[in-house]
PDB file of C-alpha atoms and ligand atoms in Angstrom:
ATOM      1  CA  UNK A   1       6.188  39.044  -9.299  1.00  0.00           C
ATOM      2  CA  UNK A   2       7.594  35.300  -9.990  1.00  0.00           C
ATOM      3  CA  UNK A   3       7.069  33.066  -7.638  1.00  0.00           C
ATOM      4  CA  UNK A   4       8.026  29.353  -7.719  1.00  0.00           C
ATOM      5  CA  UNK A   5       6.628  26.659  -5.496  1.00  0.00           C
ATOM      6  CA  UNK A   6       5.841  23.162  -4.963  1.00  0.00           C
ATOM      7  CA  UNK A   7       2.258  22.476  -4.014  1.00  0.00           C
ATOM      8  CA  UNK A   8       1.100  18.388  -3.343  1.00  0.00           C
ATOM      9  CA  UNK A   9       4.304  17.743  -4.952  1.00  0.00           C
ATOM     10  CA  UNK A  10       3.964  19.481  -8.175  1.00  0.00           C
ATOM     11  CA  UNK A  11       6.016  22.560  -9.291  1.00  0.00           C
ATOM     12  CA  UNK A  12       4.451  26.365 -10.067  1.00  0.00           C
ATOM     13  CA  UNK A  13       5.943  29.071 -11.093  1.00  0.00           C
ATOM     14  CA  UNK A  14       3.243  31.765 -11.924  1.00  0.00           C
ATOM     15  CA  UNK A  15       3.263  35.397 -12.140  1.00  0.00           C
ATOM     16  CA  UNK A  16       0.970  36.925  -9.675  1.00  0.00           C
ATOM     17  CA  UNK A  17       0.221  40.051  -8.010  1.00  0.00           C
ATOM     18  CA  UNK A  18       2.190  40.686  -4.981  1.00  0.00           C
ATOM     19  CA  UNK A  19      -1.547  41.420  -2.849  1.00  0.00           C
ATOM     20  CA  UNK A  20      -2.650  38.258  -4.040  1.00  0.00           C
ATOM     21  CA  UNK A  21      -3.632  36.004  -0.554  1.00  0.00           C
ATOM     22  CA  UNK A  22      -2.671  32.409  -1.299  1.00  0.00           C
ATOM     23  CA  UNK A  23      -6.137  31.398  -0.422  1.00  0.00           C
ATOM     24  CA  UNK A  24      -6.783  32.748  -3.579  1.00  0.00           C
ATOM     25  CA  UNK A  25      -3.881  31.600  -5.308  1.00  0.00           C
ATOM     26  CA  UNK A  26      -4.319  28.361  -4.678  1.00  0.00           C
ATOM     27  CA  UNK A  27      -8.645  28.116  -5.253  1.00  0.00           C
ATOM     28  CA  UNK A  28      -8.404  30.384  -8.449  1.00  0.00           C
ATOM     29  CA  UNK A  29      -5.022  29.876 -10.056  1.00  0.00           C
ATOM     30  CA  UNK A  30      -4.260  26.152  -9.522  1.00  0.00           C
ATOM     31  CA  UNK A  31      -8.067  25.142  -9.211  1.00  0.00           C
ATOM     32  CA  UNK A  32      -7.919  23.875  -5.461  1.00  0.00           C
ATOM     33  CA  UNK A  33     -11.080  24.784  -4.318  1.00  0.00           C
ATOM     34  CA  UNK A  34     -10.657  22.286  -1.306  1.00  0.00           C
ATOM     35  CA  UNK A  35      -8.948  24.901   0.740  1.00  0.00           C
ATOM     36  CA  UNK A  36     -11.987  27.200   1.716  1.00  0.00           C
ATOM     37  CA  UNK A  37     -12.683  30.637   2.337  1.00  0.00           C
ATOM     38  CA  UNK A  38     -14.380  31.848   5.427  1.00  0.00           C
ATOM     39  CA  UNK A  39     -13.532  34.705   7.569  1.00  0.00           C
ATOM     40  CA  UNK A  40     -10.412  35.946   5.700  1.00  0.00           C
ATOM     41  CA  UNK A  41      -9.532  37.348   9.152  1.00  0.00           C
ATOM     42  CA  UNK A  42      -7.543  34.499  10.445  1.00  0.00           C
ATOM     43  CA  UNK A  43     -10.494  33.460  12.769  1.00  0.00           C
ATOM     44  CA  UNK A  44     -12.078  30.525  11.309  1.00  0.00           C
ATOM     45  CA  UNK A  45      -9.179  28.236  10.569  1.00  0.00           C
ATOM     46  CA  UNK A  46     -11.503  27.200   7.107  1.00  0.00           C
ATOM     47  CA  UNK A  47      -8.040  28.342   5.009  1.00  0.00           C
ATOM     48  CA  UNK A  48      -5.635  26.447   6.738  1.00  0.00           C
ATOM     49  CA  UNK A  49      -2.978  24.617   4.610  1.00  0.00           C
ATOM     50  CA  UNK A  50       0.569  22.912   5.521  1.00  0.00           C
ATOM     51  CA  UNK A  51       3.736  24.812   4.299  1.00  0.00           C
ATOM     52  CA  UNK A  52       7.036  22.790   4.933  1.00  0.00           C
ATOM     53  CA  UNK A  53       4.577  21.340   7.116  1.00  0.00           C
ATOM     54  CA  UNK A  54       3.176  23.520   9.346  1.00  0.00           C
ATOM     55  CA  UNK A  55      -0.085  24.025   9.699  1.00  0.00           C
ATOM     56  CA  UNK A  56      -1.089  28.087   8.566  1.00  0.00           C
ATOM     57  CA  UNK A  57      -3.882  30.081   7.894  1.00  0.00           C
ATOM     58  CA  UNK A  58      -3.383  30.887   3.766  1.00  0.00           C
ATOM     59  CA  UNK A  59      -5.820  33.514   4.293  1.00  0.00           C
ATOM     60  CA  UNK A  60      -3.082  35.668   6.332  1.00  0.00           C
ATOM     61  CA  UNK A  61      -0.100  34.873   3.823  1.00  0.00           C
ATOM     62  CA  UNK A  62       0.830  36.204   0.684  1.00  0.00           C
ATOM     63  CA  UNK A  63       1.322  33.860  -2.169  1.00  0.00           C
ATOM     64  CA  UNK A  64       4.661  35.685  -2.455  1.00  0.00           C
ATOM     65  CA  UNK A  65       5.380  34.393   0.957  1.00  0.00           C
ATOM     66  CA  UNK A  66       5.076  31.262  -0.083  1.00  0.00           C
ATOM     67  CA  UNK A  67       7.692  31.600  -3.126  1.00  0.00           C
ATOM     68  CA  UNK A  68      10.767  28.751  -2.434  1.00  0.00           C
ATOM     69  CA  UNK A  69       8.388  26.839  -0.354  1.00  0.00           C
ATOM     70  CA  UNK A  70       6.434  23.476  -0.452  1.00  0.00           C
ATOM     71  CA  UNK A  71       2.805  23.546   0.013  1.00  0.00           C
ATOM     72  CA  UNK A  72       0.170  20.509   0.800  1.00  0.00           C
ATOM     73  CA  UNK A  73      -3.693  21.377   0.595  1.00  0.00           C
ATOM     74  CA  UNK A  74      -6.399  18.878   1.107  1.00  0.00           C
ATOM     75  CA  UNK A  75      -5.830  17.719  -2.495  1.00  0.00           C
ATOM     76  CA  UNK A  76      -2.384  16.430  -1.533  1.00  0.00           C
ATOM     77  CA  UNK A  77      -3.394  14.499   1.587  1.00  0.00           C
ATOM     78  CA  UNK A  78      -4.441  11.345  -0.632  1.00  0.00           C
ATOM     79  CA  UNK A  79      -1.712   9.130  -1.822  1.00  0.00           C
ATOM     80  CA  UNK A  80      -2.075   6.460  -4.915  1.00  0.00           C
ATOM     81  CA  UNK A  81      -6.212   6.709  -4.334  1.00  0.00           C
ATOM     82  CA  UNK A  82      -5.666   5.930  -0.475  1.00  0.00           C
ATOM     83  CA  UNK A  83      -7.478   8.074   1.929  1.00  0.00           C
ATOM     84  CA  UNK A  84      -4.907   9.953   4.466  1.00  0.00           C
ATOM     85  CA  UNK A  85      -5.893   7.772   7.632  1.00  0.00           C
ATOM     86  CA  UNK A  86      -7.474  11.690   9.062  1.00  0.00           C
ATOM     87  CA  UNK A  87      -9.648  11.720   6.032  1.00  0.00           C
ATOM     88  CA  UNK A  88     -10.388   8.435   6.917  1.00  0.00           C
ATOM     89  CA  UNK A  89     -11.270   8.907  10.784  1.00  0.00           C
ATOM     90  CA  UNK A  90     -13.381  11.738   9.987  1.00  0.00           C
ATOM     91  CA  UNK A  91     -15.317   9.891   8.214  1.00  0.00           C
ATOM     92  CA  UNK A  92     -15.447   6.551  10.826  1.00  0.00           C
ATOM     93  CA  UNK A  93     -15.757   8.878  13.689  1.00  0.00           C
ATOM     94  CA  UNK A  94     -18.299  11.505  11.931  1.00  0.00           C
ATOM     95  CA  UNK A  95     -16.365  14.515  12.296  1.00  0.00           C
ATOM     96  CA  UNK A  96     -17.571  16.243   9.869  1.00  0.00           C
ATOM     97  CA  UNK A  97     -21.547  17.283   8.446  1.00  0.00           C
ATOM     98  CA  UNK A  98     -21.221  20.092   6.454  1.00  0.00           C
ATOM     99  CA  UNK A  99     -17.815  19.691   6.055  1.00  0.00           C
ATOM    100  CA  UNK A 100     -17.356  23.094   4.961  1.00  0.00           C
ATOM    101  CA  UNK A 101     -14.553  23.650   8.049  1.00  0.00           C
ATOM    102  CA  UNK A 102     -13.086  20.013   7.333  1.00  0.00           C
ATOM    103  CA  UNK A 103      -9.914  20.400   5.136  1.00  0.00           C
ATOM    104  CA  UNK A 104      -8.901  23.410   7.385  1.00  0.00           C
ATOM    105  CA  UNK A 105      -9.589  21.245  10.136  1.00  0.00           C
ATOM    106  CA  UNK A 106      -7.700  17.827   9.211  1.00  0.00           C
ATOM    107  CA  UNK A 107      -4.642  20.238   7.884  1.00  0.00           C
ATOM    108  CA  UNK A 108      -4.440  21.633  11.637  1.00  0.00           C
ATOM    109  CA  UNK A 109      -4.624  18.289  12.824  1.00  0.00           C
ATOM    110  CA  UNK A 110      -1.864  17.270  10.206  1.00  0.00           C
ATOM    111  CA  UNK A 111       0.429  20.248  11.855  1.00  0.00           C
ATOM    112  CA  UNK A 112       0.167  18.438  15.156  1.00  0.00           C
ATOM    113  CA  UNK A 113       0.462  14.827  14.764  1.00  0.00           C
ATOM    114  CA  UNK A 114       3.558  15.505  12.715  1.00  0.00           C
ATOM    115  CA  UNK A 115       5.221  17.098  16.256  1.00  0.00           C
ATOM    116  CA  UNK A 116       2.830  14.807  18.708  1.00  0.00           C
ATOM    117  CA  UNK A 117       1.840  11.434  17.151  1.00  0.00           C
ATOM    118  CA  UNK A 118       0.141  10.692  20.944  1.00  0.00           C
ATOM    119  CA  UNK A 119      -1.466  13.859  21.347  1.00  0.00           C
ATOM    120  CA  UNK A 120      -3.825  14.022  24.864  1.00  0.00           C
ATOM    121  CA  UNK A 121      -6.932  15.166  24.342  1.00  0.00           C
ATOM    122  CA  UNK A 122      -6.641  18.684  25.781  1.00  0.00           C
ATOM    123  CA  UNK A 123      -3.699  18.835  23.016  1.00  0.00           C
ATOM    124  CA  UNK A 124      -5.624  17.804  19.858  1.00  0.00           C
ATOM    125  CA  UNK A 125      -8.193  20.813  21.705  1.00  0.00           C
ATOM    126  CA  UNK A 126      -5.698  23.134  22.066  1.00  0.00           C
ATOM    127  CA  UNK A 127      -4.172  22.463  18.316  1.00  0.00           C
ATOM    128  CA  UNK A 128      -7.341  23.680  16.541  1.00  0.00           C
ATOM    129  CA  UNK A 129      -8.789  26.144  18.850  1.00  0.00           C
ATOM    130  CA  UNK A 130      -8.216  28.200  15.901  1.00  0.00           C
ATOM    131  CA  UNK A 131     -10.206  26.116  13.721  1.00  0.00           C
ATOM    132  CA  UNK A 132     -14.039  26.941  14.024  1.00  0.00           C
ATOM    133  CA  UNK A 133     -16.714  24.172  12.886  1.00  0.00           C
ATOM    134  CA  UNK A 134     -20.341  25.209  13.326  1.00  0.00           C
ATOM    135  CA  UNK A 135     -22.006  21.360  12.537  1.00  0.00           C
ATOM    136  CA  UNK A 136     -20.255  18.611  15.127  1.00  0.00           C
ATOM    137  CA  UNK A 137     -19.683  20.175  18.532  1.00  0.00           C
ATOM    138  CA  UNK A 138     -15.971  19.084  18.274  1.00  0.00           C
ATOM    139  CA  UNK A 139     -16.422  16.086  19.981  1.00  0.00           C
ATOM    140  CA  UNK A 140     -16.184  13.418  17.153  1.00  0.00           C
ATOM    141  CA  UNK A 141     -13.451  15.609  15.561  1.00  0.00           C
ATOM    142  CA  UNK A 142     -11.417  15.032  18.859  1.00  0.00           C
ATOM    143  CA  UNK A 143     -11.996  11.387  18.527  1.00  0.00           C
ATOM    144  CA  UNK A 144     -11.013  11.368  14.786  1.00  0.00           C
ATOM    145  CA  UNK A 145      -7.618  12.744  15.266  1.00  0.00           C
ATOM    146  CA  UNK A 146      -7.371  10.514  18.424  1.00  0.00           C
ATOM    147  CA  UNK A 147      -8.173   7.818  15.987  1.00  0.00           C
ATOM    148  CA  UNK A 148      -5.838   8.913  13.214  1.00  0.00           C
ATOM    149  CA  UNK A 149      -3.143   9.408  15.701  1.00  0.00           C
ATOM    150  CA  UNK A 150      -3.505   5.619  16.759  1.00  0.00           C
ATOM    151  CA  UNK A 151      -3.536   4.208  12.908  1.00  0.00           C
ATOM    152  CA  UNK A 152      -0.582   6.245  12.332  1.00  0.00           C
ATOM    153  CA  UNK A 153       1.480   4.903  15.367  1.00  0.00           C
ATOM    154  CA  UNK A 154       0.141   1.790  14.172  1.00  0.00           C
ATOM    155  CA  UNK A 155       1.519   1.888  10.712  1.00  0.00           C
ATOM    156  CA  UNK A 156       5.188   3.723  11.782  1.00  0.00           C
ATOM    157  CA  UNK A 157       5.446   0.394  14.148  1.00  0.00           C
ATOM    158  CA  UNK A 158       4.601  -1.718  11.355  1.00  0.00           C
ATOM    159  CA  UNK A 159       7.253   0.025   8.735  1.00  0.00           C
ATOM    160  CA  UNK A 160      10.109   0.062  11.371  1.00  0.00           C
ATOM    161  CA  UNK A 161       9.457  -3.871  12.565  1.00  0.00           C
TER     162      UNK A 161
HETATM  163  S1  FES B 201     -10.607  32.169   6.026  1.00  0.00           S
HETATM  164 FE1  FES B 201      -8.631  32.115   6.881  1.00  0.00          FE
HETATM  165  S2  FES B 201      -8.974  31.935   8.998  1.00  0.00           S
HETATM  166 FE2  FES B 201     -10.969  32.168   8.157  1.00  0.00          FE
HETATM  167  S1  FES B 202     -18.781  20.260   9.603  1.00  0.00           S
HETATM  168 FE1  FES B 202     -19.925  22.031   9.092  1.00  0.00          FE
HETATM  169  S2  FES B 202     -18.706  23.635   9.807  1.00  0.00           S
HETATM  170 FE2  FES B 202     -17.715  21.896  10.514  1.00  0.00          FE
END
């Protein structure tokens, strides 16, 4: 089947097999290997990429599903060389070690702040319950999207003044 999509802002159109996950699509047809594999049973949240900008597990979609649709991975998160200010709180608030759960992780928290931008912390919690991370203890990843949340308000106040 055809499919055409936008992913970080640059148009596909492949022909791929309509069993192919987009997990796959996406690490072994465009080369983004920063969306990760883990589970494949929509446990682990490792897979988890933003399409029109919500937050979903690409390891329970077909890239099919995803045909018409605008897709941001990890890759995408970076504008002009910039760090997204997530990236950037994960790394002042050491939220990640491995970092094998992190893109999957910052996506989720992506999903959210784009509904909540003052998320509590029992929210940010609740947001990726579905995201697992075996290294941190989830602590300093609650404080990084706290963080991120705050530079973001921050910089929204500065564009509208
Ligand atoms: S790999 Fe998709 S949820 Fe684990
Ligand atoms: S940082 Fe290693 S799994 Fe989360």
């Amino acid at each position: 089947m055809k499919i055409r999509l936008e992913v970080n802002g640059s148009r596909h159109t492949r022909e791929v097999d309509p069993r192919l996950l987009l997990v796959h699509f996406l690490r072994e047809q465009l080369d983004l290997t920063g969306t990760r594999v883990g589970c494949e049973t929509s446990l682990c949240g490792a897979c988890t990429v933003l399409i029109d900008g919500e937050a979903v597990k690409s390891c329970t979609q077909l890239a099919v599903q995803a045909d018409g649709r605008s897709v941001t991975t990890i890759e995408g998160l970076a504008l002009k060389g910039r760090l997204h200010p997530l990236q950037e709180a994960f790394w002042e608030e050491h939220g990640l070690q491995c970092g094998y759960c992190t893109p999957g992780m910052i996506l989720a928290a992506c999903g959210l702040l784009q509904d909540r931008p003052d998320p509590a912390p029992e929210e940010i919690r609740r947001a990726l319950k579905g995201n697992i991370c075996r290294c941190t203890g989830y602590h300093n990843i609650v404080r990084a999207v706290e963080r991120a949340a705050q530079s973001m308000r921050g910089a929204a106040a500065k564009e509208e003044a």
